[in-house]
Tab-separated table of N, CA and C in Angstrom:
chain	number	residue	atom	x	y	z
X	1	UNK	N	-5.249	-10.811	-19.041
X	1	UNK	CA	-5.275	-11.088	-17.620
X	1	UNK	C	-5.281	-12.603	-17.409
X	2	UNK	N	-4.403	-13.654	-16.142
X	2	UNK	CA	-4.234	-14.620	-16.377
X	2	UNK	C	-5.152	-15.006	-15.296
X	3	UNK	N	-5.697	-15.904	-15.442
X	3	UNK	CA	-6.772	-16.839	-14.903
X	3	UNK	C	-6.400	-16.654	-13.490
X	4	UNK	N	-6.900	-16.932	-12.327
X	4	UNK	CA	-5.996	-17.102	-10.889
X	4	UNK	C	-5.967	-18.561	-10.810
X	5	UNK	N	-6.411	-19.549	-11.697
X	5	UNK	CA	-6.771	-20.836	-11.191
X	5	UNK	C	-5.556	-21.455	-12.440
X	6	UNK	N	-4.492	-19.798	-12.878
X	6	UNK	CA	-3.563	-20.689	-13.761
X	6	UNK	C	-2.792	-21.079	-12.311
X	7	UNK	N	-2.152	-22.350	-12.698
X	7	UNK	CA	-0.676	-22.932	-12.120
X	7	UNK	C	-1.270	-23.610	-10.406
X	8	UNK	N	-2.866	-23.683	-10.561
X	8	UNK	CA	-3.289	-23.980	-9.005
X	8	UNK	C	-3.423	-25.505	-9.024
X	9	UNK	N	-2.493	-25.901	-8.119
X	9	UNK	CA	-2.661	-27.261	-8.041
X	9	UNK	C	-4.089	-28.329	-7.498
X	10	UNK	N	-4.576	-28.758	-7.800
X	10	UNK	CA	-6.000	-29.647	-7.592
X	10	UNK	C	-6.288	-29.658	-6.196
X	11	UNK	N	-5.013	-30.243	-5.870
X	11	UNK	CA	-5.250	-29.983	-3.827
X	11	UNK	C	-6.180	-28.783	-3.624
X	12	UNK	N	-5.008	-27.799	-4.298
X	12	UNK	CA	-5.680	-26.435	-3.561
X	12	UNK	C	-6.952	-25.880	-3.997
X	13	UNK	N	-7.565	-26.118	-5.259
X	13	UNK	CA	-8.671	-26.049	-5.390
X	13	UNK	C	-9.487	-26.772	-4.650
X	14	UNK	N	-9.380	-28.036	-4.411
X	14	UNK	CA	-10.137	-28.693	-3.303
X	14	UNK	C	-10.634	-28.390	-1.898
X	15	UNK	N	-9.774	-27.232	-1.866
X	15	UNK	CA	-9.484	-26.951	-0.087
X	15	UNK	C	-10.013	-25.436	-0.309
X	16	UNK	N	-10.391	-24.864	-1.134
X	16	UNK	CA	-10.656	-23.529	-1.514
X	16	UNK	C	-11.875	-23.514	-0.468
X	17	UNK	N	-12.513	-21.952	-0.094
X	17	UNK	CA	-14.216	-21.686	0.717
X	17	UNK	C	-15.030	-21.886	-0.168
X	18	UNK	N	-16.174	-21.869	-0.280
X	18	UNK	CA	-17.229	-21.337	-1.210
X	18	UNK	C	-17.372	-20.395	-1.592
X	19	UNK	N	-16.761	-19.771	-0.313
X	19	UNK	CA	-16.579	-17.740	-0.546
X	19	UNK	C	-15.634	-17.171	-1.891
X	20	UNK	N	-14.707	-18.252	-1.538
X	20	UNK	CA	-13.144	-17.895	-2.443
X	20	UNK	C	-14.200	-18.206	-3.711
X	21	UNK	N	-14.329	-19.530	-3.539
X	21	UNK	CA	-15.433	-19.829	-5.262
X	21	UNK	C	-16.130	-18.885	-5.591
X	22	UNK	N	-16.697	-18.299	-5.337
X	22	UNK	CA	-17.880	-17.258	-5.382
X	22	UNK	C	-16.909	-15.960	-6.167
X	23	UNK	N	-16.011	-16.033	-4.892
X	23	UNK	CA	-15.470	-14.736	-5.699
X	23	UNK	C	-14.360	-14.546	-7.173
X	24	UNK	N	-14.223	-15.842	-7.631
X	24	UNK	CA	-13.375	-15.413	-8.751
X	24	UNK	C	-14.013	-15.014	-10.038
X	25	UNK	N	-13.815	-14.717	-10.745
X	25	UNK	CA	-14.259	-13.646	-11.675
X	25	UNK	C	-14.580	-14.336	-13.156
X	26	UNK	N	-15.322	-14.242	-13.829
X	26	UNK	CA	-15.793	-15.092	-15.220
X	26	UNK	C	-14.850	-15.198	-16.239
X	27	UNK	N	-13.670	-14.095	-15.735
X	27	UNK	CA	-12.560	-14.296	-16.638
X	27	UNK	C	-11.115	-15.557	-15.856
X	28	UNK	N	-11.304	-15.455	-14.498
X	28	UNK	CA	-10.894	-16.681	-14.147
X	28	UNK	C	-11.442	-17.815	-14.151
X	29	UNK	N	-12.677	-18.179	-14.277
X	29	UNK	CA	-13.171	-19.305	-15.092
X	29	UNK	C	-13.178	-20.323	-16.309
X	30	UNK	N	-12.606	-19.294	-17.226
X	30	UNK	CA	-12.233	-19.235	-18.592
X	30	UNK	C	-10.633	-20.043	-18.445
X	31	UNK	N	-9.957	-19.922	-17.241
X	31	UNK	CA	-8.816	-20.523	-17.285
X	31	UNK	C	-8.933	-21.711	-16.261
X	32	UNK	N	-9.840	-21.957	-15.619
X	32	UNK	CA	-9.935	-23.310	-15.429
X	32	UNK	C	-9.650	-24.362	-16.065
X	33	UNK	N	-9.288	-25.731	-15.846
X	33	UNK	CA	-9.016	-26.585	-16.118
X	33	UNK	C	-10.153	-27.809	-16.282
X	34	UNK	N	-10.146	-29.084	-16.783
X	34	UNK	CA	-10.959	-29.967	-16.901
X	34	UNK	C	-10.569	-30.699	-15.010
X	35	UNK	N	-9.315	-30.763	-14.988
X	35	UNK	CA	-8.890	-31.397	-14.195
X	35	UNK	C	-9.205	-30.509	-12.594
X	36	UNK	N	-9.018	-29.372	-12.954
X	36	UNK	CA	-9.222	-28.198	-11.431
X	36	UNK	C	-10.640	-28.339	-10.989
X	37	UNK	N	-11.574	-28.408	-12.548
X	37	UNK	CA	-13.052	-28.740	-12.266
X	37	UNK	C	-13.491	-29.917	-11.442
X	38	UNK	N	-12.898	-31.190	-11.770
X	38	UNK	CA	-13.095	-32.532	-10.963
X	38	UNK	C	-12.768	-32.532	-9.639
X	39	UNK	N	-12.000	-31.682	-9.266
X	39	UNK	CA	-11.497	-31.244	-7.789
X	39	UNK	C	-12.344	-30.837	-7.414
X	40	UNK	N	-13.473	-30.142	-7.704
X	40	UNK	CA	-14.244	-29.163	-6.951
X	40	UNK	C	-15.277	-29.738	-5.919
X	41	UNK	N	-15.367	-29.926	-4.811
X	41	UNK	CA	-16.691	-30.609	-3.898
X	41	UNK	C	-17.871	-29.759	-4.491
X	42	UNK	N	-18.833	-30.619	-4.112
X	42	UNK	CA	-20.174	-30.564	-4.564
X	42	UNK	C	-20.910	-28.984	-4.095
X	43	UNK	N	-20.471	-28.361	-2.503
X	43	UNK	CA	-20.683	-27.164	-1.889
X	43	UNK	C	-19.829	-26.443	-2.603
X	44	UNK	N	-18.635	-26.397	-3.616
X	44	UNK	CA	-18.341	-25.389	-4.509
X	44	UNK	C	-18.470	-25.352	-5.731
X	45	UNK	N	-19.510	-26.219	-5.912
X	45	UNK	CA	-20.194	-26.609	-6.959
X	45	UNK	C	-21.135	-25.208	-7.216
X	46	UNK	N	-22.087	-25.383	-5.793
X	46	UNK	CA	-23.119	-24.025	-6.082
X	46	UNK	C	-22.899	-23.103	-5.826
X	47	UNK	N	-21.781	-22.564	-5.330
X	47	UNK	CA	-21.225	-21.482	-5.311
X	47	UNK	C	-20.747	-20.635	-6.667
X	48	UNK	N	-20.657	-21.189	-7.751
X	48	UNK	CA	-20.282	-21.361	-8.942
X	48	UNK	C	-21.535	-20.350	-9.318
X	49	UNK	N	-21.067	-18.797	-10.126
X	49	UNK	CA	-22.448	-18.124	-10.382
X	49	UNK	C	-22.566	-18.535	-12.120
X	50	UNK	N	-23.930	-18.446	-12.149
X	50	UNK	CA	-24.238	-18.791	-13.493
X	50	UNK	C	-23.805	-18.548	-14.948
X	51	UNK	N	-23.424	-16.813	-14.404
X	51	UNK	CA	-22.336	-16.551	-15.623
X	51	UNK	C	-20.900	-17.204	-15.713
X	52	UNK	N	-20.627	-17.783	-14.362
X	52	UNK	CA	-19.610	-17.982	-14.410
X	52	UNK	C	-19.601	-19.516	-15.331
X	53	UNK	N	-20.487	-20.278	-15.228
X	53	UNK	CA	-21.124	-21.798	-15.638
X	53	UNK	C	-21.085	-21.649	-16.994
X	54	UNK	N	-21.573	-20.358	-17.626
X	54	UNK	CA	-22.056	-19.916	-19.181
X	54	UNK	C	-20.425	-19.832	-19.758
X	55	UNK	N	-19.050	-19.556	-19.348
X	55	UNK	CA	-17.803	-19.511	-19.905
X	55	UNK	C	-17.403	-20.901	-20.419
X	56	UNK	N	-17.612	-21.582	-19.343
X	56	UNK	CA	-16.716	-23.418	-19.693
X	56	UNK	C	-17.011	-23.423	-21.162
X	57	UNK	N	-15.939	-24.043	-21.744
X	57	UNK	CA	-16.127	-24.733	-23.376
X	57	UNK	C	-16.581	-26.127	-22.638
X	58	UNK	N	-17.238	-26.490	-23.842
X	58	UNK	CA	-18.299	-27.772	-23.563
X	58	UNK	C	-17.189	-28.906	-23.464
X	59	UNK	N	-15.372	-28.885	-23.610
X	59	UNK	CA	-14.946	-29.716	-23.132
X	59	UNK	C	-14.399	-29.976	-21.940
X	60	UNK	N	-14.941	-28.415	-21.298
X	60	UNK	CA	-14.225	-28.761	-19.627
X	60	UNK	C	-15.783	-29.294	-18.930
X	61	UNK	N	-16.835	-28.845	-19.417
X	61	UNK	CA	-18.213	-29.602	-19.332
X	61	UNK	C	-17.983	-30.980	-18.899
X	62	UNK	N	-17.805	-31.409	-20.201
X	62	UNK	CA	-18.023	-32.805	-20.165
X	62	UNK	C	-17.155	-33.757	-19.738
X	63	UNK	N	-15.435	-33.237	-19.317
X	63	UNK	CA	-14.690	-33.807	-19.187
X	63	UNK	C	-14.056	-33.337	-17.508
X	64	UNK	N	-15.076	-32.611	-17.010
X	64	UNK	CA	-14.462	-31.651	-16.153
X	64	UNK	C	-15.191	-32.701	-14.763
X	65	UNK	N	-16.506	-31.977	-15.149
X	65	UNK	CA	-17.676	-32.237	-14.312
X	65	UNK	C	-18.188	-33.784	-14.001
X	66	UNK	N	-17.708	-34.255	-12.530
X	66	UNK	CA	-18.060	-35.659	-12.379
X	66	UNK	C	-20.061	-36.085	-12.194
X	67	UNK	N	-20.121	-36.866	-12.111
X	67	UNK	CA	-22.272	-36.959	-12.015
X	67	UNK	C	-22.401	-36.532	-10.805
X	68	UNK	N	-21.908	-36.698	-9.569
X	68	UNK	CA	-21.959	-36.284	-8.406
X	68	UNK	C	-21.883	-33.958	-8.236
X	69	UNK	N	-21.337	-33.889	-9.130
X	69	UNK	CA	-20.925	-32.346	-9.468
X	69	UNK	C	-22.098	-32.315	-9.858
X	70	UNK	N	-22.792	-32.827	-11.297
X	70	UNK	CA	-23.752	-32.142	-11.737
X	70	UNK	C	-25.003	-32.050	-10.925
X	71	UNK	N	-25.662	-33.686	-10.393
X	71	UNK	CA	-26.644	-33.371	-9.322
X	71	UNK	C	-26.502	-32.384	-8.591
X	72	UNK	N	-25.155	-31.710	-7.968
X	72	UNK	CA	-25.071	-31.042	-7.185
X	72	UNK	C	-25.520	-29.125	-7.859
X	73	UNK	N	-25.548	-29.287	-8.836
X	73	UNK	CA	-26.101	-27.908	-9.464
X	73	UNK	C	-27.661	-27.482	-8.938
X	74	UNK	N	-27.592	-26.025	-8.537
X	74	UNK	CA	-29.153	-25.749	-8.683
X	74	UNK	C	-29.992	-25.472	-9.611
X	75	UNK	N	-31.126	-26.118	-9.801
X	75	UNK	CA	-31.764	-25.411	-10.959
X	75	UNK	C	-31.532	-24.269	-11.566
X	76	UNK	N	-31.251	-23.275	-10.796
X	76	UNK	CA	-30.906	-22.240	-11.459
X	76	UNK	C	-29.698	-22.126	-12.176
X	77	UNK	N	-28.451	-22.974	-11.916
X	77	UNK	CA	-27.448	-23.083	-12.789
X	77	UNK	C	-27.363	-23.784	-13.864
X	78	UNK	N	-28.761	-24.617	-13.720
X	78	UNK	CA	-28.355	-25.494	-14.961
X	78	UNK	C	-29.837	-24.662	-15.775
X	79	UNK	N	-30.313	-23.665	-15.380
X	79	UNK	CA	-31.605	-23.434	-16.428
X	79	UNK	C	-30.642	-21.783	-16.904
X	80	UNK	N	-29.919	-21.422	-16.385
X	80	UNK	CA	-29.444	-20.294	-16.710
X	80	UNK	C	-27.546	-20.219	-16.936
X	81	UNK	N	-27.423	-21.396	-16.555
X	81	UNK	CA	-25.777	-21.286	-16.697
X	81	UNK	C	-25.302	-21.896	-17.547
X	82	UNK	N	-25.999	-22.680	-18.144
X	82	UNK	CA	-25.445	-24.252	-18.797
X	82	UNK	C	-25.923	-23.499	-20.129
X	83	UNK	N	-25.221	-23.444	-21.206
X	83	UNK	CA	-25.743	-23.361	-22.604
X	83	UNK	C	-26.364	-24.377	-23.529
X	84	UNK	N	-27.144	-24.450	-24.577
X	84	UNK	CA	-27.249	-26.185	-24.759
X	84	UNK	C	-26.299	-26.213	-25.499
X	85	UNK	N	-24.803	-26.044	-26.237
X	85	UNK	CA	-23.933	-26.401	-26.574
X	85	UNK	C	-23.578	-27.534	-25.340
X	86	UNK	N	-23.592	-27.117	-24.349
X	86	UNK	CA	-23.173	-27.408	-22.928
X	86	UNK	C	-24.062	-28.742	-22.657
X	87	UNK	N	-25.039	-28.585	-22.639
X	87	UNK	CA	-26.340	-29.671	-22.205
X	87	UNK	C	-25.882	-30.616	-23.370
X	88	UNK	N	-25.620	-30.535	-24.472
X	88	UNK	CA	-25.628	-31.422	-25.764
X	88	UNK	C	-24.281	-32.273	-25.564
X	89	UNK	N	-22.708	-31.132	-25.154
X	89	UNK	CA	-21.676	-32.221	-24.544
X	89	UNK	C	-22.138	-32.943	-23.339
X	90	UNK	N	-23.122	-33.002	-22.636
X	90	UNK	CA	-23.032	-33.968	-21.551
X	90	UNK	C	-22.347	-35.430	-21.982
X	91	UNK	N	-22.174	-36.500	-20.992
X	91	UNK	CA	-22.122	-37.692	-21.309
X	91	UNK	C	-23.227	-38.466	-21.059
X	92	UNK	N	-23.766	-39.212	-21.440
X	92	UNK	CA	-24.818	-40.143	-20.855
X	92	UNK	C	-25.014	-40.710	-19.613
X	93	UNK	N	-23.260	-40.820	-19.203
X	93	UNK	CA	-23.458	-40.909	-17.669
X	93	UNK	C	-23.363	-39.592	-16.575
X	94	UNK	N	-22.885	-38.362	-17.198
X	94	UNK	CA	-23.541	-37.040	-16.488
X	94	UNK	C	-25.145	-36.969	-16.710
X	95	UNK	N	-25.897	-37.426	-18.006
X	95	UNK	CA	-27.412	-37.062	-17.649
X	95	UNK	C	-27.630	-38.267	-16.777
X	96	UNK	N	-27.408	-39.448	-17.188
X	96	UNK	CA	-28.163	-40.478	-16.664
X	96	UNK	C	-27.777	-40.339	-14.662
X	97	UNK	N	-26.625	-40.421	-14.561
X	97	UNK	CA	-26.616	-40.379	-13.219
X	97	UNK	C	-26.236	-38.890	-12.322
X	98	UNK	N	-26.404	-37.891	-13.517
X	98	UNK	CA	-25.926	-36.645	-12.558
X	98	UNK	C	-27.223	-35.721	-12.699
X	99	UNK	N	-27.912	-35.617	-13.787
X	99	UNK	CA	-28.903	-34.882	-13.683
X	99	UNK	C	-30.094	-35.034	-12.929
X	100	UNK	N	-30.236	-34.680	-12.167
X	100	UNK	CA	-31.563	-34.496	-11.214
X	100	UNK	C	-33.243	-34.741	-12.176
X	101	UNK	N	-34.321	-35.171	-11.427
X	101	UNK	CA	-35.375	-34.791	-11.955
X	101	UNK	C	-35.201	-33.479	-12.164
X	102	UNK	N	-35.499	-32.499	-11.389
X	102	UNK	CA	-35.800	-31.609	-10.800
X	102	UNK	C	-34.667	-30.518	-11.690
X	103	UNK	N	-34.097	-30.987	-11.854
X	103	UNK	CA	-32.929	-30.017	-13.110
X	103	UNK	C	-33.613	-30.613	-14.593
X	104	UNK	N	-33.831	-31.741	-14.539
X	104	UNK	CA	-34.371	-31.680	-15.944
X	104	UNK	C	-36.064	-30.644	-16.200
X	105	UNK	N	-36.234	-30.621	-15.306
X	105	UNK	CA	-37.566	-30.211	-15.459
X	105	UNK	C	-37.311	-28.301	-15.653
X	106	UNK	N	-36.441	-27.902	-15.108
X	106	UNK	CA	-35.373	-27.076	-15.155
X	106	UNK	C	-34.902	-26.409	-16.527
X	107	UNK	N	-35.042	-27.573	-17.164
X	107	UNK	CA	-34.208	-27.218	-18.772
X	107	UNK	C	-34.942	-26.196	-19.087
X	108	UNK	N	-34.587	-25.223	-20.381
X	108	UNK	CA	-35.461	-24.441	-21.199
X	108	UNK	C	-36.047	-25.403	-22.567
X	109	UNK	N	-36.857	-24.666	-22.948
X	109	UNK	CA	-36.768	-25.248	-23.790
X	109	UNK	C	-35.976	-26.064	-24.992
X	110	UNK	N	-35.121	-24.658	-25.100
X	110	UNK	CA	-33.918	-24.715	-26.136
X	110	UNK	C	-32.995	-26.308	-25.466
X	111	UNK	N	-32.873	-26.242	-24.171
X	111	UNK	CA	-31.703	-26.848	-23.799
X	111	UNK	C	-32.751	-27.928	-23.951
X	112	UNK	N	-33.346	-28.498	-23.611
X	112	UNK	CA	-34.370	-29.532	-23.590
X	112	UNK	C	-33.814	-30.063	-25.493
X	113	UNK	N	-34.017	-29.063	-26.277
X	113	UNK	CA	-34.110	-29.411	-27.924
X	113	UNK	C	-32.952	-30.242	-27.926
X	114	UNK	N	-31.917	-29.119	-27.105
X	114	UNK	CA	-30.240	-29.650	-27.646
X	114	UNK	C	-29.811	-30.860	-26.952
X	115	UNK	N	-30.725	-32.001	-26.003
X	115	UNK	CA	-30.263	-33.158	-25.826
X	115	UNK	C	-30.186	-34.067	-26.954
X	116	UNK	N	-29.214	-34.933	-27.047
X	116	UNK	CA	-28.779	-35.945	-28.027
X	116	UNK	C	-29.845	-36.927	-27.593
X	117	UNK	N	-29.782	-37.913	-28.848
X	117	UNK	CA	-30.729	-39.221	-29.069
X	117	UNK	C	-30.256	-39.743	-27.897
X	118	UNK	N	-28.454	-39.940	-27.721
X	118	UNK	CA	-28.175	-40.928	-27.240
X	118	UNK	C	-28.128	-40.382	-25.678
X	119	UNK	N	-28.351	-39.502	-25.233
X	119	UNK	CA	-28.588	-38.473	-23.890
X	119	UNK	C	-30.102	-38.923	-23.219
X	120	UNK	N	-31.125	-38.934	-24.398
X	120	UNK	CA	-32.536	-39.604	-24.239
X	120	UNK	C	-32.665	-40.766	-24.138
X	121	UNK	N	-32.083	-41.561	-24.729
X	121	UNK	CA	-32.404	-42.827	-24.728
X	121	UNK	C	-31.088	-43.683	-23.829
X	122	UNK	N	-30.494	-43.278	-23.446
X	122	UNK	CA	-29.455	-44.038	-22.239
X	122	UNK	C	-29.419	-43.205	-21.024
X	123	UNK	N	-29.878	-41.689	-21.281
X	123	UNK	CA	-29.607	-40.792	-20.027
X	123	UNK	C	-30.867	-40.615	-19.299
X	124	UNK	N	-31.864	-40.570	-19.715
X	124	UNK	CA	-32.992	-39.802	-18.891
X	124	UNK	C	-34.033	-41.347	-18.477
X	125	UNK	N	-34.189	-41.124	-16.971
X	125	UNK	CA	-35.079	-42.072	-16.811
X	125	UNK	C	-36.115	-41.737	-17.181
X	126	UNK	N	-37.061	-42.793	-17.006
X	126	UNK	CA	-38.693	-42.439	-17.267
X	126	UNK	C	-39.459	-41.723	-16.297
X	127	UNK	N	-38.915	-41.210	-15.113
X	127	UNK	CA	-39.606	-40.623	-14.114
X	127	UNK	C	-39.156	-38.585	-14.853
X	128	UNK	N	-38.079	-39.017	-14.802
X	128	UNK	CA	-37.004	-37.741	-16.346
X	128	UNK	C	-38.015	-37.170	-17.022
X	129	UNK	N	-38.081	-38.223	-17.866
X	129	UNK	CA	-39.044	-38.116	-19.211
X	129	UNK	C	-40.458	-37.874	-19.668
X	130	UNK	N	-41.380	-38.028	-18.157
X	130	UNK	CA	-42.493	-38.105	-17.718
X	130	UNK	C	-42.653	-36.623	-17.037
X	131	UNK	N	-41.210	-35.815	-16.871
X	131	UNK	CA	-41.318	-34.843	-15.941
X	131	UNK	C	-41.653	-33.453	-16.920
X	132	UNK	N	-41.256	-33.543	-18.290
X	132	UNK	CA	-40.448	-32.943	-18.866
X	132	UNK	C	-42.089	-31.769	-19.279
X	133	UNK	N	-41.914	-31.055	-19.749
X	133	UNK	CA	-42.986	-30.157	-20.191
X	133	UNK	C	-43.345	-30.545	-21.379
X	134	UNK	N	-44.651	-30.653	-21.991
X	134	UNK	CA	-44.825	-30.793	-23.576
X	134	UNK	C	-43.993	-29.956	-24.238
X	135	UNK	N	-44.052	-28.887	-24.199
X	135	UNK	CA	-43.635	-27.927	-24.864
X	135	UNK	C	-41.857	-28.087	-25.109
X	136	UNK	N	-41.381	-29.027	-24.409
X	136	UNK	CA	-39.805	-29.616	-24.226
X	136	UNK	C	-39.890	-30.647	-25.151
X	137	UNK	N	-40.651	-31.037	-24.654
X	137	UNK	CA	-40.633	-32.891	-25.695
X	137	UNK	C	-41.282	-32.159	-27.315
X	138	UNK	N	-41.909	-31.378	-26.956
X	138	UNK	CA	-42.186	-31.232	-28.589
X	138	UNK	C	-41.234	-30.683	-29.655
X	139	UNK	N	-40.167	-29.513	-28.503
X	139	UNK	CA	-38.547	-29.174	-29.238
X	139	UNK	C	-38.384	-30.264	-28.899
X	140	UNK	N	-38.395	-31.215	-28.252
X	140	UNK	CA	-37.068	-32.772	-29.334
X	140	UNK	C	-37.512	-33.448	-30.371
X	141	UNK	N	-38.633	-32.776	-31.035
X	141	UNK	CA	-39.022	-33.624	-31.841
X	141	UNK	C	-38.261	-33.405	-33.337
């Protein structure tokens, strides 16, 4: 079955409802693009269901998703949608300027483990880092 978001030009993803977002299916997700992803406004950002978040390969992740996209996630997408394969491709400038307190605090544990050195130490402020649960900081150890 072919993606619906094969052959969709960026415009038109841009101009899509939240509704339309909502409704495409985890197997049209899978055919998203890095580039269809960067199109997406921030309100079809959360429209985006969690399983649907759990398909991306960690290179439409990281190459997809601008910092403005990721702040725009709800906790619940990034504590249940995001895999830490997923959390681990971030870039330093998706944690540093896209991740929320409030999403980091969010993480699971696991995803908390799977941040990189260089994710911690260039991405997370100290208000971040201060937020985080022991039980988080002790998986990064």
């Amino acid at each position: 079955m072919a993606s619906q978001f094969n052959g969709m030009f960026t415009s038109t993803v841009a101009v899509l409802t939240t509704t339309q977002i909502a409704a495409f299916t985890t197997a049209d997700y899978v055919g998203i693009t890095s580039d269809q992803i960067a199109a997406l406004r921030t309100d079809q950002i959360q429209a985006i269901e969690t399983r649907d978040l759990a398909v991306l390969t960690t290179a439409q992740v990281a190459q997809g998703f601008r910092t403005d996209q990721i702040a725009a996630f709800t906790t619940l997408q990034v504590a249940q949608g995001l895999s830490t394969a997923q959390i681990a491709a971030l870039t330093t400038d998706q944690v540093k300027l896209g991740l929320t307190t409030d999403q980091v605090v969010a993480l699971t544990t696991a995803q908390a483990a799977a941040l990189t050195t260089a994710q911690i130490q260039a991405g997370l402020t100290t208000l971040q880092v201060s937020a985080l649960e022991s039980r988080d900081l002790a998986a990064m150890s």
